[in-house]
Coordinates of C-alpha atoms (C1' of nucleotides) in Angstrom, one line a residue:
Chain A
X219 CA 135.5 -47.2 -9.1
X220 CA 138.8 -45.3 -8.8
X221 CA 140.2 -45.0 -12.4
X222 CA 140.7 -42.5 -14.8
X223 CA 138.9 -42.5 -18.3
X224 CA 142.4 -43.9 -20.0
X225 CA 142.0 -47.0 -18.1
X226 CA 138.4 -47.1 -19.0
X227 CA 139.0 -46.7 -23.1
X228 CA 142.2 -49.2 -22.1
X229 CA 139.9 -52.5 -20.7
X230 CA 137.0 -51.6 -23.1
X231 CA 139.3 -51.6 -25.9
X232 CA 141.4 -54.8 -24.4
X233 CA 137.7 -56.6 -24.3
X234 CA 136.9 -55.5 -28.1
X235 CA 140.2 -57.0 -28.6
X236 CA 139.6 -60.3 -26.9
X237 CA 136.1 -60.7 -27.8
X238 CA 137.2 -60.4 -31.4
X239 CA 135.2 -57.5 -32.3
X240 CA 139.1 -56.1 -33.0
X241 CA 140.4 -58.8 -35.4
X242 CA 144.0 -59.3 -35.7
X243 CA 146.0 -56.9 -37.6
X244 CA 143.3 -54.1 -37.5
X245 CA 144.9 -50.3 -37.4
X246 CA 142.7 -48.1 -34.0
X247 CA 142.5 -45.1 -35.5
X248 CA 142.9 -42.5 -33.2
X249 CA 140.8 -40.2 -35.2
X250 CA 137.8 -42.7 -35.5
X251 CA 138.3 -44.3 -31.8
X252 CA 138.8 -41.2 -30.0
X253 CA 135.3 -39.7 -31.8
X254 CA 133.2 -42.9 -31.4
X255 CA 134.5 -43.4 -27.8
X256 CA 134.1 -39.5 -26.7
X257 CA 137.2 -39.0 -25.8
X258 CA 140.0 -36.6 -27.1
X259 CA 143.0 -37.9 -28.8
X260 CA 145.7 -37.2 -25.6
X261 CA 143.7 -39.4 -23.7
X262 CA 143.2 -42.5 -26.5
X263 CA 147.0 -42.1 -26.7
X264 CA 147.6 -42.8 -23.0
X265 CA 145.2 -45.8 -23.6
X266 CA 146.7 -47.6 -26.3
X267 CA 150.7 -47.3 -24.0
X268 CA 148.3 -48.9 -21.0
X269 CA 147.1 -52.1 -23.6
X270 CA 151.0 -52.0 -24.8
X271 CA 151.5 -53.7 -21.3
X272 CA 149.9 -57.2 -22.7
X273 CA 151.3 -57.6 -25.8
X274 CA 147.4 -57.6 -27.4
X275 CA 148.4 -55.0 -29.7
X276 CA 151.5 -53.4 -31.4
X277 CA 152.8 -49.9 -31.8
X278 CA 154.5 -48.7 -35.1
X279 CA 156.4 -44.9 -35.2
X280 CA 154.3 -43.1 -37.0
X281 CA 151.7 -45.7 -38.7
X282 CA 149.5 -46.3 -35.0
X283 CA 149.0 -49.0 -32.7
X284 CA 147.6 -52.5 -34.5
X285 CA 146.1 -55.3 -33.1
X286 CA 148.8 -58.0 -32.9
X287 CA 148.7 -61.1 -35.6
X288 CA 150.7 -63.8 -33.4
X289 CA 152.4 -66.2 -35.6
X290 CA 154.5 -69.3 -35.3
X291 CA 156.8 -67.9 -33.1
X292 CA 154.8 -66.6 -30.7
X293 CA 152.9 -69.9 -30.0
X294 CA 156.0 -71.7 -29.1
X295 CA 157.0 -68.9 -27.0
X296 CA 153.7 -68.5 -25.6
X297 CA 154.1 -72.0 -24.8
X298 CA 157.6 -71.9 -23.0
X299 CA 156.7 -69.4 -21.3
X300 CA 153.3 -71.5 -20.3
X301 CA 155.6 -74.6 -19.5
X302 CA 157.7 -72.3 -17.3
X303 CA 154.4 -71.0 -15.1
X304 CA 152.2 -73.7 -14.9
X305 CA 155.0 -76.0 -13.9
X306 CA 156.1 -73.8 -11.3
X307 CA 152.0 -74.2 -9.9
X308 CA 152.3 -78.1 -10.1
X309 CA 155.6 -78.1 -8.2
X310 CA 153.9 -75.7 -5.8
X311 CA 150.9 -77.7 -5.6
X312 CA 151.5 -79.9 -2.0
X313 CA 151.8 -76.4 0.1
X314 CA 148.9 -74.6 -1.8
X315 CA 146.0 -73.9 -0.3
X316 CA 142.9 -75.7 -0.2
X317 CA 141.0 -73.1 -2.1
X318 CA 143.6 -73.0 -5.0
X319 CA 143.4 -76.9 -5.3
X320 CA 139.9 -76.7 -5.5
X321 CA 140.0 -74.0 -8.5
X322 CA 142.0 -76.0 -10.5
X323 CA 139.4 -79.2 -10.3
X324 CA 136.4 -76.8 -10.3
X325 CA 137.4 -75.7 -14.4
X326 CA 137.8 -79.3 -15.4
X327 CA 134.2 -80.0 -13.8
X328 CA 133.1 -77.4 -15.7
X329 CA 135.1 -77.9 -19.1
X330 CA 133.4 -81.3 -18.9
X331 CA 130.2 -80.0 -18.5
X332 CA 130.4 -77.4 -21.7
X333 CA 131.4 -80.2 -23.3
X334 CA 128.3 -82.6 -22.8
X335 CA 126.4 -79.4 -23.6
X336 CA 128.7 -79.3 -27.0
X337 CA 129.4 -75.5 -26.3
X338 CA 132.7 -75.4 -27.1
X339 CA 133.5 -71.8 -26.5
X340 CA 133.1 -72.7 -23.1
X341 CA 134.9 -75.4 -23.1
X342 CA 137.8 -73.4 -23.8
X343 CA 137.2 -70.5 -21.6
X344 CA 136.9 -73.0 -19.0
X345 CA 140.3 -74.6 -20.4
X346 CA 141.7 -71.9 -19.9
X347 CA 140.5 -70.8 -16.5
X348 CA 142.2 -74.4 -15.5
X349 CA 145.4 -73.8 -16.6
X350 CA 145.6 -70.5 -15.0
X351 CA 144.3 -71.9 -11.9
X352 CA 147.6 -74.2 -12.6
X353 CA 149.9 -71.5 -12.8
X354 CA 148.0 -69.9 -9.5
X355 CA 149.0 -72.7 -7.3
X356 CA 152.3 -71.1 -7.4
X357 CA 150.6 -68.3 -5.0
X358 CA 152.5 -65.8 -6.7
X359 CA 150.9 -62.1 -7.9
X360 CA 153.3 -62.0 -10.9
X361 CA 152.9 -65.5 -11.5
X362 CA 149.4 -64.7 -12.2
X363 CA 149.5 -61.6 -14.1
X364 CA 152.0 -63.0 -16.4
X365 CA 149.5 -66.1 -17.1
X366 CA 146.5 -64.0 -17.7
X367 CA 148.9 -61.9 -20.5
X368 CA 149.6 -64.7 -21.8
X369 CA 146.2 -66.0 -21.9
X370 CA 144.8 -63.4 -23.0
X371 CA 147.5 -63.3 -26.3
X372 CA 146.3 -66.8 -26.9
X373 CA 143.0 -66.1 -27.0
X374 CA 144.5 -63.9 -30.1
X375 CA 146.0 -66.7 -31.8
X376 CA 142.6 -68.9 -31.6
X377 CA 140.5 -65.6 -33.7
X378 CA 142.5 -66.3 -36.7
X379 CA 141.8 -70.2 -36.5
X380 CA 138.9 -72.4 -36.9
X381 CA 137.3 -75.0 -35.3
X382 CA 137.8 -74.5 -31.4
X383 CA 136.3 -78.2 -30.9
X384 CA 139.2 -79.2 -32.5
X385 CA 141.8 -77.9 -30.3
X386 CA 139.8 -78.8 -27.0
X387 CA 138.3 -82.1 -27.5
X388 CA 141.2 -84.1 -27.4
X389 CA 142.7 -82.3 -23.9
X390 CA 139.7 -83.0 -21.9
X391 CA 140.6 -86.1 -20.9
X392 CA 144.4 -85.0 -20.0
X393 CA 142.9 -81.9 -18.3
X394 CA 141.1 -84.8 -16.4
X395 CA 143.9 -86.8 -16.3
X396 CA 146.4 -83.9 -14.6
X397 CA 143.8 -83.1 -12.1
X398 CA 143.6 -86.5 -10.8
X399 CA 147.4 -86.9 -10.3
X400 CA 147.4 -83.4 -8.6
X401 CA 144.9 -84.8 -5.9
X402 CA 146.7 -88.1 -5.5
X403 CA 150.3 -86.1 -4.9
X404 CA 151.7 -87.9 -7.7
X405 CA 153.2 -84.3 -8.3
X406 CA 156.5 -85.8 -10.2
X407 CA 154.1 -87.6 -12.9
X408 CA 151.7 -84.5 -13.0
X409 CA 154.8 -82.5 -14.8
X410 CA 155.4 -84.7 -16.6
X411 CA 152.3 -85.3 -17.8
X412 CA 151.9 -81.1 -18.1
X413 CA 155.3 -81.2 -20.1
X414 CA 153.9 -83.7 -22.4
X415 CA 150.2 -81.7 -22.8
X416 CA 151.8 -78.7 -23.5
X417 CA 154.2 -80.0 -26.1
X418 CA 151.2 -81.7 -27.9
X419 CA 149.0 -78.2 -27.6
X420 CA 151.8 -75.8 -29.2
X421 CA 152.4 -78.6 -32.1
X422 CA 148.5 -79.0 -33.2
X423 CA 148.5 -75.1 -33.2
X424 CA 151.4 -74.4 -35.0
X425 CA 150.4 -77.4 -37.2
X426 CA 147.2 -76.3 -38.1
X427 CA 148.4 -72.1 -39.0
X428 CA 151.0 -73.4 -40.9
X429 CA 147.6 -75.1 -43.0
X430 CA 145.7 -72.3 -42.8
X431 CA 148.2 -69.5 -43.4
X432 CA 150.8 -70.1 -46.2
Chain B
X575 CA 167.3 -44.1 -33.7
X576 CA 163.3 -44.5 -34.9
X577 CA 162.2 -44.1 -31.3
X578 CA 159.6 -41.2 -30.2
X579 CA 160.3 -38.5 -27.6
X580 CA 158.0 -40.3 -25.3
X581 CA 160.3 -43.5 -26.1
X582 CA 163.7 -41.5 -25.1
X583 CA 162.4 -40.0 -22.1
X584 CA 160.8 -43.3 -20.5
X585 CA 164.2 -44.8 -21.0
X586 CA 166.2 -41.8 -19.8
X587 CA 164.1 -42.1 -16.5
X588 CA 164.2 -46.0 -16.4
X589 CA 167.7 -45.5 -16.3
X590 CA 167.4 -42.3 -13.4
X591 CA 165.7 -45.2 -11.5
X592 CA 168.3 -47.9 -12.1
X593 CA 171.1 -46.0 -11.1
X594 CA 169.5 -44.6 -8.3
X595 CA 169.5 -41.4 -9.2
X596 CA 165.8 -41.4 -8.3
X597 CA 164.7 -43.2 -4.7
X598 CA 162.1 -45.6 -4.3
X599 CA 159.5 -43.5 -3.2
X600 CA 160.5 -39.9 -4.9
X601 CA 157.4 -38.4 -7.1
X602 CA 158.0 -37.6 -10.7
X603 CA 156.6 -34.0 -11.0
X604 CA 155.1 -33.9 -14.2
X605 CA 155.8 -30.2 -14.2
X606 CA 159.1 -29.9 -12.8
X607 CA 160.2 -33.1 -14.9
X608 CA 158.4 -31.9 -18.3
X609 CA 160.8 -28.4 -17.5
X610 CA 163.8 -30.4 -16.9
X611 CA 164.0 -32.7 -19.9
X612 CA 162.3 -30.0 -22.2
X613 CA 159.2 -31.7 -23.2
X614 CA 155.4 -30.7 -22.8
X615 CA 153.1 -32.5 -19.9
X616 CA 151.1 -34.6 -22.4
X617 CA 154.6 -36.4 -23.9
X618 CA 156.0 -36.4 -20.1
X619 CA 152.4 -38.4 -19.4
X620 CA 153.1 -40.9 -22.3
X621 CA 156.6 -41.9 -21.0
X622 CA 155.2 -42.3 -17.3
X623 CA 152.8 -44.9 -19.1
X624 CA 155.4 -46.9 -21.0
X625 CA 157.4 -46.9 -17.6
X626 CA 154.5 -48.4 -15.7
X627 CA 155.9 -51.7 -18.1
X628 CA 158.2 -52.8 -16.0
X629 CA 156.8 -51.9 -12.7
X630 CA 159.8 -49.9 -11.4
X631 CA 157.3 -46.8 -10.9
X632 CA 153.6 -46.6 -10.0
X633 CA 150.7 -44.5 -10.2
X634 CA 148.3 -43.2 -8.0
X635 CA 145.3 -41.5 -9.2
X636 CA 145.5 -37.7 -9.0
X637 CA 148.7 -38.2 -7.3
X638 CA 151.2 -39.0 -9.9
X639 CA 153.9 -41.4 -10.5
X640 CA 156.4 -42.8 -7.9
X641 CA 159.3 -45.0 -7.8
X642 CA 158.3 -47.7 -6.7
X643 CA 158.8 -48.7 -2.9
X644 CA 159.5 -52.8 -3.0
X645 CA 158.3 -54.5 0.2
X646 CA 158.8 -57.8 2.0
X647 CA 156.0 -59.8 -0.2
X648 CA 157.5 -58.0 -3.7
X649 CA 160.5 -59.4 -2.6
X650 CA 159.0 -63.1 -2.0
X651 CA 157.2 -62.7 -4.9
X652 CA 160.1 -61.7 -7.7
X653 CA 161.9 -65.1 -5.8
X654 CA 158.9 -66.9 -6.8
X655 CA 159.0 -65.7 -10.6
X656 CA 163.1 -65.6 -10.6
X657 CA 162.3 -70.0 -9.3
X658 CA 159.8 -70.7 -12.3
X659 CA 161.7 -68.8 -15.0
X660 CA 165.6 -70.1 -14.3
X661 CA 165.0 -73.3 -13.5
X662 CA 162.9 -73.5 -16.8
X663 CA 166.5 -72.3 -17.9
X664 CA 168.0 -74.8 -16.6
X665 CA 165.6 -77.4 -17.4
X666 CA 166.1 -77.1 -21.3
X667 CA 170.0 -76.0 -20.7
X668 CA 170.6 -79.4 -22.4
X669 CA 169.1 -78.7 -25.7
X670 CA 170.5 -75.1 -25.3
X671 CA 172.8 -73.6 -28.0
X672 CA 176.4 -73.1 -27.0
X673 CA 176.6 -69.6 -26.9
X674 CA 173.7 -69.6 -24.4
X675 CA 175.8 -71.9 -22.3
X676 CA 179.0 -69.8 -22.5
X677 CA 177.1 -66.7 -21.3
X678 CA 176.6 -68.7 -17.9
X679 CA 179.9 -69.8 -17.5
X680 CA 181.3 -66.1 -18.6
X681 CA 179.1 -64.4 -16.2
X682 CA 180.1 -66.6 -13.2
X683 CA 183.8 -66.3 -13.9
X684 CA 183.5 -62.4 -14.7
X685 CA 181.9 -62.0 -10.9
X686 CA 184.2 -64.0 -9.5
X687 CA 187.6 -61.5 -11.1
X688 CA 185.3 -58.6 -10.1
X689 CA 185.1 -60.1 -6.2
X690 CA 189.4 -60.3 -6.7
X691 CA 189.2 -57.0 -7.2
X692 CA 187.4 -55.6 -4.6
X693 CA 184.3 -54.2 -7.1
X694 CA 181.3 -55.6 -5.5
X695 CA 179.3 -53.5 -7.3
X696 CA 180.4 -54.9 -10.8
X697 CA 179.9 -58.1 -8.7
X698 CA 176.3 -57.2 -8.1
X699 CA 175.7 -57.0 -12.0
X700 CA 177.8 -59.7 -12.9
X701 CA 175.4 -62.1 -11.0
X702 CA 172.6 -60.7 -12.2
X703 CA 174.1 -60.9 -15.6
X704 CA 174.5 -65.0 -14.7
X705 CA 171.0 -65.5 -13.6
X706 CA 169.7 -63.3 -16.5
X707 CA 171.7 -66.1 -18.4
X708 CA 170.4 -69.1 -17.1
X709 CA 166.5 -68.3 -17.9
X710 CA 167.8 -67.4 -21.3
X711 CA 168.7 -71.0 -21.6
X712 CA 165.0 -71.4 -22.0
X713 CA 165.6 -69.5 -25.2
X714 CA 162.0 -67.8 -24.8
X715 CA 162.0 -64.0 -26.0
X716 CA 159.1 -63.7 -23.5
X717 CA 161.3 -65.2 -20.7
X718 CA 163.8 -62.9 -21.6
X719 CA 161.7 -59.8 -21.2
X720 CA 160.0 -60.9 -18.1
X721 CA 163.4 -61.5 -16.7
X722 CA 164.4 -58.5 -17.0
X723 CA 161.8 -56.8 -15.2
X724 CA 162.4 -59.0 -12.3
X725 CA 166.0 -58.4 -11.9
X726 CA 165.7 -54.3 -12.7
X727 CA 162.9 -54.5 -9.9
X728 CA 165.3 -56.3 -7.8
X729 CA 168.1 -54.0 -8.4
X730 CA 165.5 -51.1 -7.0
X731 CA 165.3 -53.7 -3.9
X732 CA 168.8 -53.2 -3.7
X733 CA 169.0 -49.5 -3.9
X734 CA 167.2 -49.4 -0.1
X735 CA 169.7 -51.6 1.5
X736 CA 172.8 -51.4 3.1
X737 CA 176.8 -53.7 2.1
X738 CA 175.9 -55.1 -1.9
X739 CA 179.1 -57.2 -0.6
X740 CA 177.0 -59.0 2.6
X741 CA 174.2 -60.0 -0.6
X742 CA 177.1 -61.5 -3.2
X743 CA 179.7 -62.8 -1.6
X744 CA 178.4 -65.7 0.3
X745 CA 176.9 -66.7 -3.4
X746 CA 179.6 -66.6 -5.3
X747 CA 180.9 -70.5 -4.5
X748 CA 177.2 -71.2 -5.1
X749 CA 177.1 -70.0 -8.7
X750 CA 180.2 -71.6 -9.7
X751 CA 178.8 -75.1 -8.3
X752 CA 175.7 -74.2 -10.5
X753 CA 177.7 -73.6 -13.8
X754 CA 179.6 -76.7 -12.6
X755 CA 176.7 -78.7 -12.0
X756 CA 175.3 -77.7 -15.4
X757 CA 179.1 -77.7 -17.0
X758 CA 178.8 -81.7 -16.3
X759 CA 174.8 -82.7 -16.9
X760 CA 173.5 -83.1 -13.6
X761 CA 170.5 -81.1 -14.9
X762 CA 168.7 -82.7 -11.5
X763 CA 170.8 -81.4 -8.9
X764 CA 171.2 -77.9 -10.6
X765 CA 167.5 -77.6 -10.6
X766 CA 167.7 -78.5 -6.4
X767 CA 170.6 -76.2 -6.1
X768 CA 168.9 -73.3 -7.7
X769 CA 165.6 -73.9 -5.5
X770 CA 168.0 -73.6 -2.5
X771 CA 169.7 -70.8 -3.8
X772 CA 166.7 -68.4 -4.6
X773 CA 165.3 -69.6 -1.5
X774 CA 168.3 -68.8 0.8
X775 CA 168.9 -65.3 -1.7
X776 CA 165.3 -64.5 -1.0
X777 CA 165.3 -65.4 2.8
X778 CA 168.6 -63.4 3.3
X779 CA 167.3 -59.9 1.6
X780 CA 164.0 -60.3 3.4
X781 CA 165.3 -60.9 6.6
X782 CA 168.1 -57.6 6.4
X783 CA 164.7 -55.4 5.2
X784 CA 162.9 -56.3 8.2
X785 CA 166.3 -55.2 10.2
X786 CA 166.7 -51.9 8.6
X787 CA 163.2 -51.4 7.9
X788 CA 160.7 -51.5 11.1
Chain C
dG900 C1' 156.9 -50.5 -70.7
dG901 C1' 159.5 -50.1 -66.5
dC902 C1' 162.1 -47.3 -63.4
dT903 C1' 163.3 -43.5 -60.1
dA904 C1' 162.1 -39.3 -57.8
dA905 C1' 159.4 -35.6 -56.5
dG906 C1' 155.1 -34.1 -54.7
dC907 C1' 150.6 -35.0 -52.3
dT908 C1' 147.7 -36.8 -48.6
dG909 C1' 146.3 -38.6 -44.5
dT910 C1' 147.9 -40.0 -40.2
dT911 C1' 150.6 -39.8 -36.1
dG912 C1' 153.9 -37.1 -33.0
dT913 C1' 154.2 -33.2 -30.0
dT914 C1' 153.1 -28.9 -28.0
dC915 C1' 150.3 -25.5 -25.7
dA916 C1' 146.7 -23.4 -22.9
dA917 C1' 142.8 -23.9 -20.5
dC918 C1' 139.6 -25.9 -17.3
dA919 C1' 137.7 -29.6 -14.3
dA920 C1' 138.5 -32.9 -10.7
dT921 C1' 140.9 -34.3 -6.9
dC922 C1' 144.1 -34.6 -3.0
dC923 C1' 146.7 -32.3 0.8
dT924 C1' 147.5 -28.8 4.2
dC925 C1' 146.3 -26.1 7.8
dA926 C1' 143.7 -23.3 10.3
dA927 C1' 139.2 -22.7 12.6
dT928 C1' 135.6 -24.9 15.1
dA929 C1' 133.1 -27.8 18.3
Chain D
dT337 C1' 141.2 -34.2 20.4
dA338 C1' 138.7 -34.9 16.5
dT339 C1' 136.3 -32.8 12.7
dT340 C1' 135.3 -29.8 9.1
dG341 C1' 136.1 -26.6 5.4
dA342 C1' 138.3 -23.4 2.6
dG343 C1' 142.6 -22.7 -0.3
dG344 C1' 146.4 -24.1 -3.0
dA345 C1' 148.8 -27.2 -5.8
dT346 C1' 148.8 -31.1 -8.9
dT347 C1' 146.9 -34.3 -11.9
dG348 C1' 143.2 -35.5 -15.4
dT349 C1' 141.2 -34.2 -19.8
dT350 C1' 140.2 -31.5 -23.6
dG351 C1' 140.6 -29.1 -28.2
dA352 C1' 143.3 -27.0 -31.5
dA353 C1' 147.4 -26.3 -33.9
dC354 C1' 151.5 -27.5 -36.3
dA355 C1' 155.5 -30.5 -37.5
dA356 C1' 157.1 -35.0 -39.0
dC357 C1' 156.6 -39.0 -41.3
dA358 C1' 154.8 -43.3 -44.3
dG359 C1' 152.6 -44.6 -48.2
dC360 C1' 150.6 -43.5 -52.5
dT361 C1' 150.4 -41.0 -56.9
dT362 C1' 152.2 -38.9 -60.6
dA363 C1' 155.6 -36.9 -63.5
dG364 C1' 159.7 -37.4 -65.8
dC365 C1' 163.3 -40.2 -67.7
dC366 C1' 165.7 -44.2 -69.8

DNA sequence: GGCTAAGCTGTTGTTCAACAATCCTCAATA
DNA sequence: TATTGAGGATTGTTGAACAACAGCTTAGCC
């Protein structure tokens, strides 16, 4: 394992982050971090610009780095952006390979599965392992880094909502639904269908912080 | 002006890198560099980190930072990324505000006075200026950014190849048929044209590296 | 009471010097 | 020729120190 003890502090902190043991808008002390994680200030420092890279957490002159609180415009970007990637797999889909095609109907399986066992954390995670297996079809490095920020920032937005059976029950059947149009190179109708998804996704988020949050 | 030392210097080199005062490949001596602009190692170390954003410069474990050498499947690759993010531009360029849409149609007739001129390097920008334009039709702050990684990237491509005028001129008719295409509604055909486009662009720039370049 | 302004406090921003860990070079060896 | 092993140079990491700043508190004023 070839990587300095900034990347180290980096992914554990990204994982406290993601895992929600960081909620959103928490201050990481550099003071309190750097004594429970061993490690001297310099080094925290070089940390927190590594985590700056995907957008999980914000840096303000002089107040610290925070753990970002997404709101309403940062779904619909997040969701663009989404739109932008994944649509870019589907119309990629015909010349990718077998074992990308296979990913993407591997996470629905398994979504579908979760869901008869009624864990719906892993329904999601497994929702959103399909839609980056989407976005991979595109067989593109960036593609895929880009997707797993983005990812990862949603995760962000569901900690400071309730309810994930909410927000997945309802796309299992159009996760379904996309998959099958993929396999039967009905590619025009699977963007559209994706268009359509993704549309419905950002509005029952946005819908439901604007509830929760004034 | 609220922006740290470790801010100011990571731009001051981003913009060493851009203009090429600092070849893909060089090593940025954290010592002779810390000297040079005047600022200790551990600052110096920061900026390298905030540079590793936008993947002009990498780092190699107890070897430092480099500028980053682009090769043949970087170069495939941003083509990939610069496919899904414009033609996301141009598929929402008909809900796109008007001052979006007069940024395409500027940039395109600003590289085509620059190309009566003779100034192929203000041609050079000026397209990149376009293209930068037409993802911004997706009017995504996210897109924005991403895009313009991709094109500084790109301009480091540049900065190891040989006539800027062999790379724009034959594209210059092309972009005016895009804004054209887009001027009148044929969202459709834009879309095909830019496809064509990025994939001749791409094939053209890979094919003169592996000329030059064994 | 309500307001502004000065001071206080805790945190981050930056520097420095030292040492440990690692890579590269180059010569000596088999 | 290929390998090995010091030696030198650079990065990785630490701890301490001080400066600079944001936010809060308090004193003074109307």
């Amino acid at each position: 394992m070839a990587r300095s003890t900034a990347q180290r502090i980096a992914t554990e902190l990204r994982a406290r982050v993601e895992r929600g043991a960081l909620p959103p808008g928490t201050r990481l002390s550099e003071e309190a971090l750097g004594r429970e994680l061993d490690v001297s200030r310099n080094t925290l420092r070089e940390a927190f610009r590594l985590l700056l890279h995907d957008q999980l957490v914000e840096h303000r002159l002089h107040r610290g780095v925070f753990v970002r609180v997404p709101g309403l415009h940062d779904v619909t970007d997040i969701y663009r952006m989404r739109a932008a990637l994944e649509s870019a797999g589907v119309r990629a889909a015909a010349e990718a390979k077998p074992g990308l095609r296979e990913a993407v109907t591997r996470a629905v399986t398994e979504a579908e599965w979760a869901a008869d066992d009624g864990d719906w954390s892993e329904v999601a995670s497994a929702d959103l392992r399909f839609h980056r297996a989407l976005a991979a079809l595109a067989a593109s490095p960036r593609i895929d880094t880009a997707m797993d920020r983005l990812l990862a920032e949603l995760r962000l937005v569901f900690h400071s909502m309730p309810s994930p059976r909410r927000f997945h029950q309802p796309f299992l059947v159009r996760n379904r639904l996309l998959e099958r149009l993929l396999e039967q190179g009905e590619y025009a109708r699977a963007e559209a269908e994706l268009a359509g998804y993704l549309t419905d996704a950002c509005r029952l988020i946005t819908d439901t912080m604007r509830e929760v949050h004034p």
